[in-house]
Coordinates of C-alpha atoms and ligand atoms in Angstrom, one line a residue:
M16 CA 15.6 -12.6 4.3
T17 CA 16.1 -9.0 5.4
F18 CA 14.9 -6.3 3.0
R19 CA 17.9 -3.9 2.7
A20 CA 17.2 -0.2 2.1
T21 CA 20.0 2.2 1.3
I22 CA 19.2 5.9 1.1
L23 CA 21.6 8.3 -0.6
T24 CA 21.0 11.8 0.7
L25 CA 22.4 15.1 1.8
Y26 CA 20.3 14.7 5.0
P27 CA 20.9 11.3 6.5
D28 CA 19.5 12.5 9.8
M29 CA 16.1 12.4 8.3
F30 CA 16.1 8.6 8.5
P31 CA 14.6 6.4 9.8
G32 CA 12.5 9.4 11.0
P33 CA 8.8 8.3 10.8
L34 CA 9.9 4.8 9.8
G35 CA 11.3 4.3 13.3
H36 CA 7.7 4.2 14.6
S37 CA 4.7 1.9 14.5
I38 CA 4.7 -1.0 12.0
A39 CA 7.9 0.0 10.2
G40 CA 9.7 0.8 13.4
R41 CA 8.8 -2.6 14.9
A42 CA 9.9 -4.4 11.8
L43 CA 13.2 -2.4 11.8
A44 CA 13.8 -3.4 15.4
D45 CA 12.9 -7.0 14.5
G46 CA 15.4 -7.1 11.7
K47 CA 12.8 -7.6 9.0
W48 CA 14.3 -4.7 7.1
A49 CA 17.6 -2.9 7.5
L50 CA 18.4 0.7 6.8
E51 CA 21.7 2.3 5.7
T52 CA 22.2 5.9 4.7
V53 CA 25.0 7.3 2.5
Q54 CA 26.0 10.9 2.7
I55 CA 26.3 12.1 -0.9
R56 CA 28.6 14.9 0.2
D57 CA 31.2 12.3 1.2
F58 CA 31.8 11.7 -2.5
A59 CA 32.6 15.3 -3.3
T60 CA 36.2 15.7 -4.4
D61 CA 37.1 19.4 -3.9
K62 CA 38.1 20.9 -0.6
H63 CA 34.7 22.7 -0.3
R64 CA 32.9 19.4 -0.7
T65 CA 30.8 20.8 -3.5
V66 CA 27.9 18.6 -4.6
D67 CA 26.1 21.1 -7.0
D68 CA 26.7 23.6 -9.6
T69 CA 24.7 26.2 -11.7
P70 CA 22.4 24.8 -14.4
A71 CA 23.8 24.7 -18.0
G72 CA 21.8 27.0 -20.1
G73 CA 21.1 29.3 -17.2
G74 CA 18.1 29.6 -14.9
A75 CA 17.4 29.5 -11.2
G76 CA 18.8 27.1 -8.7
M77 CA 21.5 24.5 -8.6
V78 CA 21.9 21.0 -10.1
L79 CA 23.4 18.0 -8.4
K80 CA 26.7 17.0 -10.1
A81 CA 26.8 13.8 -12.1
D82 CA 30.3 12.9 -11.0
V83 CA 29.6 13.2 -7.3
L84 CA 26.2 11.3 -7.6
A85 CA 27.7 8.5 -9.7
A86 CA 30.5 8.0 -7.1
A87 CA 28.0 7.8 -4.3
C88 CA 25.8 5.4 -6.3
D89 CA 28.7 3.2 -7.4
S90 CA 29.7 2.8 -3.7
V91 CA 26.4 1.2 -3.0
G92 CA 26.3 -0.9 -6.2
Y93 CA 23.4 -2.1 -8.3
D94 CA 22.6 -5.5 -7.0
R95 CA 19.3 -4.1 -5.8
P96 CA 17.0 -1.8 -7.8
M97 CA 18.2 1.8 -7.5
L98 CA 15.6 4.5 -7.8
A99 CA 16.1 8.3 -7.9
M100 CA 13.3 10.4 -6.5
S101 CA 12.1 12.8 -9.2
P102 CA 8.8 14.5 -10.3
R103 CA 9.9 13.6 -13.8
G104 CA 10.0 9.9 -13.0
R105 CA 7.7 6.9 -13.5
P106 CA 4.8 7.2 -11.0
L107 CA 5.1 4.9 -8.0
T108 CA 2.1 2.4 -8.0
Q109 CA 1.0 -0.3 -5.7
A110 CA 2.1 -2.8 -8.4
S111 CA 5.6 -1.4 -8.5
V112 CA 5.7 -1.3 -4.7
R113 CA 4.7 -5.0 -4.6
E114 CA 7.5 -5.9 -7.0
L115 CA 10.1 -4.0 -4.9
A116 CA 8.9 -5.5 -1.7
A117 CA 9.3 -9.0 -3.1
G118 CA 12.9 -8.4 -3.9
P119 CA 16.1 -8.1 -1.9
G120 CA 15.7 -4.4 -1.1
V121 CA 16.1 -1.0 -2.8
S122 CA 18.5 1.9 -3.0
I123 CA 16.9 5.4 -3.2
L124 CA 18.8 8.5 -4.4
C125 CA 17.3 11.7 -3.0
G126 CA 17.5 14.9 -5.0
R127 CA 17.6 18.5 -3.7
F128 CA 17.7 21.9 -5.4
E129 CA 16.7 21.6 -9.1
G130 CA 17.5 17.9 -9.2
F131 CA 20.1 15.7 -10.9
D132 CA 22.4 16.1 -13.9
E133 CA 20.4 14.1 -16.4
R134 CA 23.5 12.2 -17.7
L135 CA 23.4 10.2 -14.6
F136 CA 20.4 8.2 -15.9
D137 CA 22.2 7.4 -19.2
A138 CA 25.3 6.3 -17.5
R139 CA 24.0 4.2 -14.6
P140 CA 21.1 1.7 -14.1
I141 CA 19.0 4.2 -12.0
E142 CA 15.3 4.6 -12.5
P143 CA 13.7 8.0 -11.8
V144 CA 10.5 7.5 -9.8
S145 CA 7.9 10.1 -8.8
I146 CA 5.5 9.8 -5.8
G147 CA 2.9 12.1 -7.4
D148 CA 2.2 15.1 -9.5
Y149 CA 3.4 17.8 -7.1
V150 CA 6.9 19.1 -6.3
L151 CA 8.6 18.4 -3.0
S152 CA 11.7 20.4 -1.8
G153 CA 13.7 17.2 -1.6
G154 CA 13.6 13.4 -2.3
E155 CA 13.8 12.4 1.3
M156 CA 10.0 12.5 1.9
G157 CA 9.5 10.5 -1.3
A158 CA 12.0 7.9 -0.1
L159 CA 10.2 7.6 3.2
V160 CA 6.9 7.2 1.3
T161 CA 8.3 4.6 -1.0
L162 CA 9.9 2.6 1.8
D163 CA 6.8 2.8 4.0
A164 CA 4.7 1.3 1.2
C165 CA 7.3 -1.5 0.7
I166 CA 7.9 -2.4 4.3
R167 CA 4.3 -3.1 5.2
L168 CA 4.3 -5.7 2.4
I169 CA 7.4 -7.6 3.6
P170 CA 6.2 -11.0 4.7
G171 CA 5.6 -11.1 8.4
V172 CA 5.5 -7.3 8.9
M173 CA 1.7 -6.7 8.8
G174 CA 0.9 -9.8 10.9
A175 CA -2.6 -11.3 10.5
T176 CA -4.0 -9.0 7.9
Q177 CA -4.6 -10.7 4.5
S178 CA -1.4 -9.2 3.1
G179 CA -3.5 -6.2 2.1
D180 CA -5.2 -8.1 -0.8
E181 CA -8.4 -6.2 -0.5
E182 CA -6.9 -2.8 -0.1
S183 CA -7.2 0.3 -2.4
F184 CA -5.4 -0.2 -5.7
E185 CA -4.8 -3.9 -5.3
S186 CA -7.8 -4.7 -7.5
G187 CA -7.5 -1.5 -9.5
L188 CA -10.2 0.0 -7.4
L189 CA -10.4 2.1 -4.2
E190 CA -11.2 0.1 -1.1
Y191 CA -14.8 0.2 0.3
P192 CA -15.4 2.5 3.3
H193 CA -15.0 1.3 6.9
Y194 CA -17.0 1.8 10.1
T195 CA -16.6 0.8 13.7
R196 CA -18.5 1.2 17.0
P197 CA -20.5 3.0 18.3
V198 CA -23.3 2.0 16.0
E199 CA -24.8 5.4 16.3
W200 CA -22.6 8.5 16.3
E201 CA -23.9 12.1 16.0
G202 CA -27.2 10.7 14.7
R203 CA -25.4 8.7 12.0
T204 CA -25.6 4.9 12.0
I205 CA -23.4 2.2 10.5
P206 CA -25.0 0.9 7.3
E207 CA -27.5 -1.8 8.2
V208 CA -25.9 -4.4 5.9
L209 CA -22.6 -4.4 7.9
R210 CA -24.6 -5.3 11.0
S211 CA -26.6 -8.0 9.3
G212 CA -24.0 -10.8 9.7
D213 CA -24.9 -11.9 6.1
H214 CA -21.4 -12.3 4.6
A215 CA -22.7 -12.6 1.0
R216 CA -24.6 -9.4 1.3
I217 CA -21.7 -7.6 3.0
S218 CA -19.4 -8.6 0.3
A219 CA -21.7 -7.5 -2.5
W220 CA -22.2 -4.2 -0.7
R221 CA -18.5 -3.7 -0.3
K222 CA -17.9 -4.5 -4.0
S223 CA -20.6 -2.0 -5.1
M224 CA -19.2 0.7 -2.8
A225 CA -15.7 0.2 -4.1
E226 CA -17.0 0.6 -7.6
T227 CA -19.1 3.6 -6.9
D228 CA -16.4 5.5 -4.9
T229 CA -13.8 4.7 -7.6
R230 CA -16.1 6.0 -10.4
L231 CA -16.9 9.2 -8.5
R232 CA -13.6 10.0 -6.9
R233 CA -11.1 8.5 -9.3
P234 CA -12.5 8.5 -12.8
D235 CA -9.0 7.8 -14.1
L236 CA -8.7 4.5 -12.2
W237 CA -12.3 3.6 -13.1
E238 CA -11.6 4.0 -16.8
R239 CA -8.5 1.9 -16.6
H240 CA -10.4 -0.8 -14.6
E241 CA -13.3 -0.8 -17.0
G242 CA -10.9 -0.8 -20.0
A243 CA -9.1 -3.9 -18.6
R244 CA -12.4 -5.7 -18.0
V245 CA -14.1 -5.0 -21.3
Q246 CA -13.2 -7.6 -23.9
S247 CA -11.0 -6.5 -26.8
P248 CA -13.8 -6.0 -29.5
S249 CA -15.4 -3.1 -27.7
G250 CA -12.0 -2.0 -26.4
A251 CA -10.9 -1.7 -30.0
R252 CA -14.2 0.1 -30.9
R253 CA -13.7 2.5 -28.1
Q254 CA -10.2 3.3 -29.4
K255 CA -11.5 3.9 -32.9
E256 CA -14.1 6.4 -31.6
E257 CA -11.4 8.5 -29.8
Ligands
LIG1153 N1 13.3 21.1 -10.7 C1 12.7 19.8 -10.5 C2 12.1 19.7 -9.1 C3 13.2 19.6 -8.1 S1 12.5 19.4 -6.5 C4 11.5 19.7 -11.5 O1 10.8 20.6 -11.7 O2 11.3 18.5 -12.0 C5 13.9 18.8 -5.6 C6 14.0 17.3 -5.4 O3 12.8 16.9 -4.7 C7 14.0 16.4 -6.6 O4 15.3 16.2 -7.2 C8 13.4 15.1 -6.1 O5 14.4 14.3 -5.6 C9 12.5 15.5 -5.0 N2 11.1 15.5 -5.5 C10 10.3 16.6 -5.8 N3 9.1 16.3 -6.2 C11 9.1 14.9 -6.2 C12 8.1 14.0 -6.5 N4 6.9 14.3 -6.9 N5 8.4 12.7 -6.4 C13 9.6 12.3 -6.0 N6 10.6 13.1 -5.6 C14 10.3 14.5 -5.7

């Protein structure tokens, strides 16, 4: 089954862009996923093809009009999940990417300017999604990121790799660090354990590195990981202490 991606944007020429290369590009050429773009401006109704207007209540910038956006989204339909790229949305996670990748595809609405008229989200089944706590100038990069994360998980796309099971976030932890030849580079050697051929030791080392790096670099992930692991009595106690 082909994973169908539809991007609603004012800049359709930005697609497939980077997704035309490497793993995603090959998968696109092989028909493992299909890309369609919809020009939002085609759904404007006045002779100037206006898609935006000034913000109610005043302030800087322009807001994308609900009527134009809804017409564009309705033309695509809602048989697949429809996301709208927004820093105000639910954060994209590896778990949500997995869920999307297992489905028939995704439609992604890309914002520009100050974003969307909020009424769109009450009136249509469209979920605002954020790719991180920073502000982009448009949703297109977010759509590319979201799609890239999905496409590599489509069955048959990544080939022989173990469907990314050991990768960062899959277990709630960052992945362990990697090394490759030469064994010595600028006076630094590959950790001895990785050259030992002892698979039990290697796997214990990798687990411990994944835990240490997560604890040091991503205390937020570590806390969630530990919280999920710890049985409910102490979990409840910890909550009381807070
Ligand atoms: N005024 C808005 C930001 C608008 S940025 C606010 O402060 O919330 C313009 C567009 O870029 C947005 O409509 C959205 O589509 C996209 N965008 C910006 N940051 C994003 C992020 N972190 N994740 C996903 N999309 C983002």
